[in-house]
Amino acid sequence: MAFQSPKGTFDWLPPRSERALRVREAVSAPARRAGYGYIETPTFEDTALFARGVGESTDIVSKEMYTFDDKGGRSITLRPEGTAPVVRAVLQHGLHNGRLPVKLWYSGNNFRYERAQRGRYRHFSQVGIEALGADDPVLDAEVILLAAEGYAALGLTGVTLLLNTLGCKECRPAYRAALQGFLAGLDLDEPTRRRAEINPLRVLDDRRPELQARLAAAPLVTDHLCEACKAYHEEVRSLLSAMGVAYTDDPRLVRGLDYYMRTTFEFVHDGLGSQSAVGGGGRYDGLSEMIGGPPLPGVGWAIGVDRTVLAMEAEGLFGEEDPAGGVPVQVYGVPLGEEARRRMFRLLAEIRAAGLVADMAFGGKGLKGAMKGADRSGARFALILGERDLAAQAVQVKDLTTAEQTEVPLAQVVHVLKGKIQ
Ligand code: ATP
Ligand code: MG
């Protein structure tokens, strides 16, 4: 074999690829109904946007970015996440000077140089939403509700919402200091000790069980919240409860990105092993300023399309009755001879224009080979067109489930098929 897809990447092939489309559609639909507009940003940005907007102390910036100099000597980075580019675009085009909040959704690929494994790829795709310019717990609750609705629309039942707050500019410094004090008393390896200095909250995110055990007694952010953050969080929680959105309070939940504050959440699925996060997000009120903009609060999430498909597969949501194999072919043309091929080509266009899904045998196959193609296509009807049929301006319509065959005038075949299929 000449080439393989690069390590950590894979190809979405039909029929499975249809599942990714279905996830994108289902998780974006609730947001579109809530007034979120579609945005597409470039696949690459200035490296500095991510360095500043995601944060130097994050895994993403410190080890996962695909960064290179372009031929003009600019440092370019392939998009590792979608929020910083969206905020960059909002600021660049002044969208925040119009009606607030600015509500946007996106769908696209991300690139992270990660340890490749099931559910963790170097090229993966996300659907995300961002709402900017409003500091309102109702908006946090809306954003979370929209994700929950997306998962529910897909039929997923094993998704759990983990909820936390990270405090704000007022109360986080005191918590940070308390946590740092606690961490200073632990015997940490060098990288973790450095992380504890730069961004101690991220140490809570460490996956190593032996470290997690030692963190059991760490101070919790929820014990250090200011009154405003407490009230804000209570409001988000009660709005979610009122909507019947179940959540688990997780006072240790922090996120990989530096710019989160207050509401923070993650959706995890119980069927995915260690790559359990199917989506996550939160409030990032400091991000705009960090990338040179005015104060502009924001809240949003990103859902991992690849992992959501894996979660649906773990729940067996793609059954036989749902072949997910592209759009199933309904009518299959079997032309016999040159002239019949030309006529079938035109007939197929008419059938498709009438809303039916049609395909045909290509490559001048004989009757036997073409009928095999008809069977493989899964079509209900084969249209057999030979020289004699052409002369009679008719076509043989064969019902492949009953093998019953009838002759239908060419001028009526679209109408007849519509009648039989719908
Ligand atoms: P994790 O903790 O699993 O590394 P993360 O916190 O880095 O996730 P986010 O940056 O919040 O993830 O991205 C949101 C979602 O995108 C995740 O919940 C996950 O579903 C998906 N995702 C993130 N990284 C990857 C990856 N390398 N491969 C596949 N999906 C990913
Ligand atoms: Mg990660």
Short mmCIF file of C-alpha atoms and ligand atoms in Angstrom, two decimals:
data_model
loop_
_atom_site.label_atom_id
_atom_site.label_comp_id
_atom_site.label_asym_id
_atom_site.label_seq_id
_atom_site.Cartn_x
_atom_site.Cartn_y
_atom_site.Cartn_z
CA MET A 1 0.00 0.00 0.00
CA ALA A 2 1.42 3.37 -0.99
CA PHE A 3 0.16 5.78 1.68
CA GLN A 4 -1.68 5.57 4.96
CA SER A 5 -3.52 8.41 6.67
CA PRO A 6 -1.14 10.11 9.15
CA LYS A 7 -0.84 8.72 12.68
CA GLY A 8 -3.75 9.77 14.85
CA THR A 9 -6.07 10.41 11.91
CA PHE A 10 -8.65 8.26 10.16
CA ASP A 11 -11.02 8.43 7.24
CA TRP A 12 -14.77 8.66 7.65
CA LEU A 13 -16.07 6.27 5.01
CA PRO A 14 -19.64 5.45 4.02
CA PRO A 15 -21.82 4.12 5.43
CA ARG A 16 -20.35 5.05 8.84
CA SER A 17 -19.63 8.62 7.72
CA GLU A 18 -23.37 9.23 7.70
CA ARG A 19 -23.25 8.96 11.50
CA ALA A 20 -20.93 11.95 11.76
CA LEU A 21 -23.28 13.99 9.58
CA ARG A 22 -26.19 12.96 11.76
CA VAL A 23 -24.39 14.06 14.92
CA ARG A 24 -23.47 17.43 13.43
CA GLU A 25 -27.02 18.02 12.35
CA ALA A 26 -28.65 16.91 15.61
CA VAL A 27 -26.38 18.86 17.95
CA SER A 28 -26.56 22.06 15.92
CA ALA A 29 -30.34 22.01 15.39
CA PRO A 30 -31.32 23.13 18.92
CA ALA A 31 -28.85 26.05 18.72
CA ARG A 32 -30.20 27.14 15.35
CA ARG A 33 -33.68 27.16 16.83
CA ALA A 34 -32.37 29.42 19.60
CA GLY A 35 -31.04 32.08 17.24
CA TYR A 36 -27.43 31.00 16.84
CA GLY A 37 -25.99 31.94 13.43
CA TYR A 38 -23.46 29.85 11.53
CA ILE A 39 -19.84 30.98 11.50
CA GLU A 40 -16.87 29.50 9.66
CA THR A 41 -13.38 30.65 10.53
CA PRO A 42 -10.09 29.66 8.87
CA THR A 43 -8.54 26.30 9.66
CA PHE A 44 -5.37 28.11 10.71
CA GLU A 45 -4.71 31.29 12.66
CA ASP A 46 -1.85 33.36 13.98
CA THR A 47 -0.04 31.25 16.55
CA ALA A 48 -0.25 34.13 19.03
CA LEU A 49 -4.06 33.95 19.04
CA PHE A 50 -3.95 30.52 20.63
CA ALA A 51 -0.88 31.19 22.77
CA ARG A 52 -2.72 34.11 24.37
CA GLY A 53 -6.31 33.02 23.99
CA VAL A 54 -5.93 29.44 25.18
CA GLY A 55 -3.04 30.00 27.54
CA GLU A 56 0.63 29.07 27.65
CA SER A 57 0.17 26.74 30.63
CA THR A 58 -2.40 24.52 28.91
CA ASP A 59 -1.56 21.15 27.36
CA ILE A 60 -2.92 22.48 24.08
CA VAL A 61 -0.45 25.32 23.82
CA SER A 62 2.48 23.73 25.61
CA LYS A 63 2.53 20.44 23.69
CA GLU A 64 -0.33 19.83 21.29
CA MET A 65 -0.23 22.56 18.67
CA TYR A 66 0.59 22.06 15.01
CA THR A 67 2.70 25.17 14.51
CA PHE A 68 4.83 26.09 11.51
CA ASP A 69 6.22 29.11 9.71
CA ASP A 70 4.57 29.79 6.39
CA LYS A 71 6.56 30.86 3.34
CA GLY A 72 6.15 34.48 4.38
CA GLY A 73 7.76 33.80 7.75
CA ARG A 74 4.51 34.08 9.78
CA SER A 75 3.97 31.66 12.61
CA ILE A 76 0.79 29.76 11.83
CA THR A 77 -1.07 27.21 13.96
CA LEU A 78 -3.69 24.73 12.82
CA ARG A 79 -6.82 25.39 14.89
CA PRO A 80 -6.74 23.27 18.07
CA GLU A 81 -10.09 24.59 19.34
CA GLY A 82 -12.88 26.85 18.15
CA THR A 83 -13.53 29.47 20.80
CA ALA A 84 -10.52 31.76 20.40
CA PRO A 85 -11.02 31.98 16.59
CA VAL A 86 -14.72 32.81 17.03
CA VAL A 87 -13.95 35.57 19.53
CA ARG A 88 -11.21 36.84 17.23
CA ALA A 89 -13.72 37.02 14.36
CA VAL A 90 -16.35 38.76 16.52
CA LEU A 91 -13.84 41.43 17.53
CA GLN A 92 -12.39 41.82 14.05
CA HIS A 93 -15.80 42.41 12.48
CA GLY A 94 -17.30 44.35 15.36
CA LEU A 95 -20.18 41.93 15.78
CA HIS A 96 -20.22 42.85 19.46
CA ASN A 97 -21.25 46.40 18.51
CA GLY A 98 -24.63 45.14 17.36
CA ARG A 99 -27.38 43.28 19.13
CA LEU A 100 -26.19 41.33 22.17
CA PRO A 101 -25.61 38.58 22.89
CA VAL A 102 -23.89 37.63 19.65
CA LYS A 103 -24.90 33.99 19.16
CA LEU A 104 -22.85 31.81 16.86
CA TRP A 105 -22.40 28.12 16.10
CA TYR A 106 -19.68 26.38 14.18
CA SER A 107 -18.71 22.98 12.88
CA GLY A 108 -15.18 22.12 11.94
CA ASN A 109 -11.98 20.18 12.34
CA ASN A 110 -9.38 20.65 15.04
CA PHE A 111 -5.79 19.57 15.25
CA ARG A 112 -3.93 18.53 18.38
CA TYR A 113 -0.71 16.59 18.61
CA GLU A 114 -1.97 14.08 21.18
CA ARG A 115 -1.18 10.53 22.18
CA ALA A 116 -3.36 8.85 19.60
CA GLN A 117 -5.81 6.24 20.86
CA ARG A 118 -9.46 5.32 20.54
CA GLY A 119 -11.47 8.51 21.01
CA ARG A 120 -8.38 10.71 21.01
CA TYR A 121 -7.18 11.77 17.60
CA ARG A 122 -4.81 14.32 16.15
CA HIS A 123 -7.50 15.46 13.75
CA PHE A 124 -11.03 15.51 15.14
CA SER A 125 -14.19 17.42 14.64
CA GLN A 126 -16.41 19.51 16.86
CA VAL A 127 -19.66 21.37 16.73
CA GLY A 128 -19.70 24.34 19.04
CA ILE A 129 -21.73 27.35 20.09
CA GLU A 130 -20.68 30.67 21.61
CA ALA A 131 -22.84 33.44 23.08
CA LEU A 132 -21.01 36.71 23.65
CA GLY A 133 -21.85 39.98 25.32
CA ALA A 134 -24.19 38.94 28.11
CA ASP A 135 -23.41 38.07 31.68
CA ASP A 136 -26.60 36.31 32.66
CA PRO A 137 -27.12 32.93 34.31
CA VAL A 138 -30.10 32.34 32.02
CA LEU A 139 -27.69 32.36 29.09
CA ASP A 140 -25.42 29.81 30.80
CA ALA A 141 -28.48 27.63 31.39
CA GLU A 142 -29.61 28.06 27.79
CA VAL A 143 -26.23 27.03 26.45
CA ILE A 144 -26.16 23.90 28.63
CA LEU A 145 -29.77 23.05 27.80
CA LEU A 146 -29.03 23.24 24.06
CA ALA A 147 -26.25 20.66 24.38
CA ALA A 148 -28.44 18.38 26.50
CA GLU A 149 -31.17 18.64 23.88
CA GLY A 150 -28.72 17.69 21.15
CA TYR A 151 -27.63 14.53 22.94
CA ALA A 152 -31.22 13.66 23.74
CA ALA A 153 -32.24 14.12 20.10
CA LEU A 154 -29.63 11.53 19.16
CA GLY A 155 -31.20 9.09 21.58
CA LEU A 156 -28.23 9.03 23.95
CA THR A 157 -29.11 8.06 27.50
CA GLY A 158 -25.64 7.47 29.01
CA VAL A 159 -24.54 11.11 29.03
CA THR A 160 -23.96 12.78 32.40
CA LEU A 161 -23.60 16.53 32.88
CA LEU A 162 -20.87 17.49 35.34
CA LEU A 163 -21.25 21.04 36.63
CA ASN A 164 -18.97 23.39 38.50
CA THR A 165 -18.07 27.03 38.89
CA LEU A 166 -14.55 28.40 38.86
CA GLY A 167 -15.30 31.67 40.60
CA CYS A 168 -14.35 35.05 39.18
CA LYS A 169 -11.68 37.76 39.34
CA GLU A 170 -12.85 38.57 42.86
CA CYS A 171 -12.78 35.17 44.51
CA ARG A 172 -10.52 33.01 42.41
CA PRO A 173 -7.22 34.57 43.55
CA ALA A 174 -7.91 33.58 47.17
CA TYR A 175 -8.85 30.06 46.12
CA ARG A 176 -5.82 29.85 43.88
CA ALA A 177 -3.60 30.82 46.81
CA ALA A 178 -5.25 28.27 49.08
CA LEU A 179 -4.81 25.54 46.50
CA GLN A 180 -1.21 26.56 45.89
CA GLY A 181 -0.57 26.39 49.61
CA PHE A 182 -1.98 22.88 49.70
CA LEU A 183 -0.01 21.75 46.65
CA ALA A 184 3.22 23.15 48.10
CA GLY A 185 2.84 20.60 50.90
CA LEU A 186 2.79 17.70 48.44
CA ASP A 187 5.86 16.05 47.00
CA LEU A 188 5.23 16.69 43.28
CA ASP A 189 7.28 15.84 40.23
CA GLU A 190 8.93 18.75 38.47
CA PRO A 191 6.39 19.40 35.65
CA THR A 192 3.49 19.19 38.08
CA ARG A 193 5.21 21.52 40.52
CA ARG A 194 5.73 24.05 37.72
CA ARG A 195 2.09 23.70 36.73
CA ALA A 196 1.08 24.27 40.35
CA GLU A 197 2.93 27.58 40.19
CA ILE A 198 1.55 28.79 36.86
CA ASN A 199 -1.97 27.38 36.95
CA PRO A 200 -2.68 25.35 40.09
CA LEU A 201 -6.30 24.62 39.10
CA ARG A 202 -5.03 22.53 36.23
CA VAL A 203 -3.31 20.17 38.65
CA LEU A 204 -6.79 19.04 39.73
CA ASP A 205 -7.27 17.89 36.13
CA ASP A 206 -4.35 15.44 36.32
CA ARG A 207 -5.51 11.95 35.43
CA ARG A 208 -2.94 9.94 37.41
CA PRO A 209 -4.78 7.98 40.13
CA GLU A 210 -1.93 8.19 42.66
CA LEU A 211 -1.92 11.98 42.37
CA GLN A 212 -5.71 12.11 42.45
CA ALA A 213 -5.63 10.21 45.74
CA ARG A 214 -3.29 12.78 47.24
CA LEU A 215 -5.54 15.58 45.97
CA ALA A 216 -8.51 14.23 47.92
CA ALA A 217 -7.96 16.76 50.70
CA ALA A 218 -7.36 19.73 48.35
CA PRO A 219 -9.43 22.84 49.04
CA LEU A 220 -12.49 23.14 46.81
CA VAL A 221 -13.38 26.21 44.78
CA THR A 222 -16.97 25.94 45.96
CA ASP A 223 -15.81 26.72 49.50
CA HIS A 224 -14.15 29.95 48.35
CA LEU A 225 -16.79 31.59 46.17
CA CYS A 226 -17.75 35.22 46.64
CA GLU A 227 -21.44 35.99 47.22
CA ALA A 228 -21.98 37.05 43.60
CA CYS A 229 -20.51 33.82 42.23
CA LYS A 230 -22.47 31.74 44.71
CA ALA A 231 -25.73 33.42 43.71
CA TYR A 232 -24.91 33.14 40.02
CA HIS A 233 -24.16 29.45 40.30
CA GLU A 234 -27.27 28.77 42.37
CA GLU A 235 -29.33 30.46 39.69
CA VAL A 236 -27.80 28.35 36.90
CA ARG A 237 -28.44 25.20 38.92
CA SER A 238 -32.04 26.04 39.67
CA LEU A 239 -32.74 27.01 36.04
CA LEU A 240 -31.39 23.65 34.91
CA SER A 241 -33.40 21.79 37.52
CA ALA A 242 -36.53 23.65 36.47
CA MET A 243 -35.94 22.39 32.93
CA GLY A 244 -35.41 18.83 34.11
CA VAL A 245 -31.75 18.86 33.07
CA ALA A 246 -30.00 16.45 35.44
CA TYR A 247 -26.48 17.34 36.56
CA THR A 248 -23.86 16.18 39.00
CA ASP A 249 -22.01 18.81 40.99
CA ASP A 250 -18.32 18.22 40.50
CA PRO A 251 -16.32 20.74 42.56
CA ARG A 252 -13.08 19.39 41.08
CA LEU A 253 -14.04 19.95 37.47
CA VAL A 254 -11.66 22.39 35.82
CA ARG A 255 -11.09 22.77 32.13
CA GLY A 256 -8.02 22.52 29.98
CA LEU A 257 -8.30 26.09 28.81
CA ASP A 258 -7.14 29.02 30.91
CA TYR A 259 -9.86 31.52 30.14
CA TYR A 260 -12.80 29.86 31.86
CA MET A 261 -14.51 31.47 34.82
CA ARG A 262 -17.71 30.85 36.73
CA THR A 263 -19.87 28.19 35.02
CA THR A 264 -17.86 25.21 33.85
CA PHE A 265 -19.29 21.92 32.66
CA GLU A 266 -18.51 18.72 30.89
CA PHE A 267 -20.65 15.99 29.36
CA VAL A 268 -19.25 12.52 29.94
CA HIS A 269 -20.44 9.20 28.61
CA ASP A 270 -20.18 5.95 30.54
CA GLY A 271 -19.47 3.74 27.52
CA LEU A 272 -16.20 5.24 26.32
CA GLY A 273 -13.54 4.18 28.82
CA SER A 274 -11.00 6.85 29.63
CA GLN A 275 -11.84 9.15 26.68
CA SER A 276 -15.18 9.80 28.32
CA ALA A 277 -15.75 13.51 27.63
CA VAL A 278 -18.16 13.94 24.73
CA GLY A 279 -18.40 17.70 25.15
CA GLY A 280 -17.57 20.56 27.42
CA GLY A 281 -17.65 24.25 27.88
CA GLY A 282 -18.27 27.13 30.17
CA ARG A 283 -18.03 30.83 30.71
CA TYR A 284 -14.92 32.64 29.50
CA ASP A 285 -15.39 36.26 30.49
CA GLY A 286 -11.69 37.10 30.32
CA LEU A 287 -10.91 35.80 26.86
CA SER A 288 -11.71 38.88 24.80
CA GLU A 289 -9.40 41.07 26.86
CA MET A 290 -6.70 38.44 26.74
CA ILE A 291 -6.60 38.72 22.96
CA GLY A 292 -6.68 42.51 22.90
CA GLY A 293 -10.41 43.19 22.84
CA PRO A 294 -12.73 45.06 25.20
CA PRO A 295 -14.35 43.30 28.14
CA LEU A 296 -16.79 40.89 26.52
CA PRO A 297 -18.28 38.06 28.52
CA GLY A 298 -18.97 34.81 26.77
CA VAL A 299 -20.24 31.31 27.32
CA GLY A 300 -20.24 28.29 25.04
CA TRP A 301 -19.41 24.65 24.46
CA ALA A 302 -17.83 22.30 21.99
CA ILE A 303 -19.12 18.82 21.36
CA GLY A 304 -16.74 16.18 20.05
CA VAL A 305 -18.37 14.68 16.97
CA ASP A 306 -16.08 11.63 16.82
CA ARG A 307 -16.62 10.67 20.45
CA THR A 308 -20.34 11.30 20.22
CA VAL A 309 -20.51 8.79 17.36
CA LEU A 310 -18.52 6.31 19.49
CA ALA A 311 -20.95 6.89 22.37
CA MET A 312 -23.92 6.22 20.10
CA GLU A 313 -22.25 3.08 18.84
CA ALA A 314 -21.63 1.99 22.44
CA GLU A 315 -25.36 2.40 23.07
CA GLY A 316 -26.22 0.48 19.91
CA LEU A 317 -28.13 3.41 18.46
CA PHE A 318 -27.38 2.51 14.86
CA GLY A 319 -29.43 -0.65 14.43
CA GLU A 320 -30.29 -2.71 11.33
CA GLU A 321 -33.45 -0.71 10.85
CA ASP A 322 -31.27 2.37 10.58
CA PRO A 323 -28.63 1.42 8.03
CA ALA A 324 -27.03 4.90 8.13
CA GLY A 325 -25.60 4.04 4.76
CA GLY A 326 -25.94 7.29 2.96
CA VAL A 327 -29.33 7.85 1.39
CA PRO A 328 -30.64 4.42 0.43
CA VAL A 329 -31.13 3.93 -3.30
CA GLN A 330 -34.74 3.36 -4.28
CA VAL A 331 -34.51 2.89 -8.04
CA TYR A 332 -31.69 1.28 -10.02
CA GLY A 333 -31.30 1.61 -13.80
CA VAL A 334 -30.23 -1.39 -15.89
CA PRO A 335 -29.57 -0.10 -19.43
CA LEU A 336 -28.70 -2.65 -22.11
CA GLY A 337 -26.77 -1.07 -24.98
CA GLU A 338 -25.39 2.36 -25.89
CA GLU A 339 -28.65 4.03 -26.78
CA ALA A 340 -30.34 2.71 -23.63
CA ARG A 341 -27.48 4.10 -21.54
CA ARG A 342 -28.03 7.60 -22.92
CA ARG A 343 -31.78 7.35 -22.35
CA MET A 344 -31.31 5.95 -18.82
CA PHE A 345 -28.98 8.85 -17.99
CA ARG A 346 -31.80 11.29 -18.81
CA LEU A 347 -34.46 9.18 -17.12
CA LEU A 348 -32.46 9.07 -13.87
CA ALA A 349 -32.28 12.86 -13.82
CA GLU A 350 -36.08 13.01 -14.13
CA ILE A 351 -36.54 10.45 -11.36
CA ARG A 352 -34.16 12.32 -9.05
CA ALA A 353 -35.86 15.63 -9.84
CA ALA A 354 -39.08 13.97 -8.66
CA GLY A 355 -37.44 13.39 -5.28
CA LEU A 356 -36.53 9.72 -5.56
CA VAL A 357 -33.04 8.35 -4.99
CA ALA A 358 -31.76 6.67 -8.12
CA ASP A 359 -28.56 5.09 -9.35
CA MET A 360 -27.68 2.94 -12.37
CA ALA A 361 -25.23 0.39 -13.70
CA PHE A 362 -22.18 2.02 -15.27
CA GLY A 363 -19.47 0.60 -17.46
CA GLY A 364 -21.62 -1.18 -20.07
CA LYS A 365 -22.42 -4.22 -17.91
CA GLY A 366 -24.55 -7.01 -19.31
CA LEU A 367 -27.93 -7.93 -17.84
CA LYS A 368 -26.51 -10.33 -15.27
CA GLY A 369 -23.83 -7.99 -13.93
CA ALA A 370 -26.20 -5.02 -13.92
CA MET A 371 -28.88 -6.95 -12.01
CA LYS A 372 -26.27 -7.92 -9.44
CA GLY A 373 -25.58 -4.20 -9.05
CA ALA A 374 -29.30 -3.61 -8.60
CA ASP A 375 -29.46 -6.19 -5.81
CA ARG A 376 -26.39 -4.78 -4.09
CA SER A 377 -27.76 -1.26 -4.22
CA GLY A 378 -30.65 -2.25 -2.00
CA ALA A 379 -33.07 -0.60 -4.42
CA ARG A 380 -36.67 -1.69 -4.40
CA PHE A 381 -37.10 -1.30 -8.19
CA ALA A 382 -34.89 -2.04 -11.16
CA LEU A 383 -35.62 -0.33 -14.47
CA ILE A 384 -34.55 -2.56 -17.31
CA LEU A 385 -34.19 -0.79 -20.63
CA GLY A 386 -33.28 -2.84 -23.72
CA GLU A 387 -33.42 -2.16 -27.45
CA ARG A 388 -36.90 -3.57 -27.77
CA ASP A 389 -38.11 -1.40 -24.88
CA LEU A 390 -36.62 1.67 -26.52
CA ALA A 391 -38.42 0.93 -29.76
CA ALA A 392 -41.66 0.61 -27.78
CA GLN A 393 -40.89 3.74 -25.72
CA ALA A 394 -41.30 1.62 -22.58
CA VAL A 395 -39.26 0.27 -19.70
CA GLN A 396 -39.50 -2.90 -17.61
CA VAL A 397 -40.11 -2.06 -13.96
CA LYS A 398 -39.02 -4.97 -11.78
CA ASP A 399 -39.97 -5.07 -8.12
CA LEU A 400 -36.88 -6.66 -6.58
CA THR A 401 -38.69 -7.77 -3.46
CA THR A 402 -41.30 -9.83 -5.38
CA ALA A 403 -39.48 -10.30 -8.73
CA GLU A 404 -42.70 -9.10 -10.37
CA GLN A 405 -42.05 -7.25 -13.63
CA THR A 406 -44.32 -4.87 -15.50
CA GLU A 407 -43.88 -2.83 -18.67
CA VAL A 408 -44.48 0.89 -18.20
CA PRO A 409 -44.43 3.60 -20.91
CA LEU A 410 -41.31 5.79 -20.54
CA ALA A 411 -43.49 8.88 -20.36
CA GLN A 412 -45.26 7.50 -17.29
CA VAL A 413 -42.50 5.77 -15.39
CA VAL A 414 -41.68 8.66 -13.03
CA HIS A 415 -45.31 8.97 -12.09
CA VAL A 416 -45.70 5.22 -11.61
CA LEU A 417 -42.57 4.98 -9.44
CA LYS A 418 -43.69 7.91 -7.28
CA GLY A 419 -46.99 6.14 -6.74
CA LYS A 420 -45.36 2.88 -5.77
CA ILE A 421 -42.72 4.38 -3.49
CA GLN A 422 -44.49 7.15 -1.59
P1 ATP B 1 -10.02 15.66 27.07
O1 ATP B 1 -10.08 15.97 28.53
O2 ATP B 1 -10.68 14.38 26.71
O3 ATP B 1 -8.65 15.83 26.51
P2 ATP B 1 -10.57 18.37 26.37
O4 ATP B 1 -10.91 18.99 27.67
O5 ATP B 1 -9.21 18.56 25.83
O6 ATP B 1 -10.92 16.81 26.39
P3 ATP B 1 -12.14 20.25 24.86
O7 ATP B 1 -11.00 21.05 24.41
O8 ATP B 1 -13.05 20.80 25.87
O9 ATP B 1 -11.66 18.79 25.29
O10 ATP B 1 -13.01 19.81 23.58
C1 ATP B 1 -14.39 19.51 23.66
C2 ATP B 1 -14.66 18.10 23.19
O11 ATP B 1 -13.94 17.78 22.01
C3 ATP B 1 -14.24 17.02 24.17
O12 ATP B 1 -15.21 16.84 25.16
C4 ATP B 1 -14.11 15.82 23.27
O13 ATP B 1 -15.37 15.24 23.02
C5 ATP B 1 -13.60 16.41 21.99
N1 ATP B 1 -12.14 16.22 21.87
C6 ATP B 1 -11.17 16.95 22.46
N2 ATP B 1 -9.95 16.48 22.10
C7 ATP B 1 -10.18 15.45 21.25
C8 ATP B 1 -9.33 14.56 20.51
N3 ATP B 1 -8.01 14.67 20.55
N4 ATP B 1 -9.91 13.61 19.75
C9 ATP B 1 -11.26 13.49 19.67
N5 ATP B 1 -12.10 14.30 20.32
C10 ATP B 1 -11.58 15.27 21.10
MG MG B 2 -7.47 17.41 25.88
#
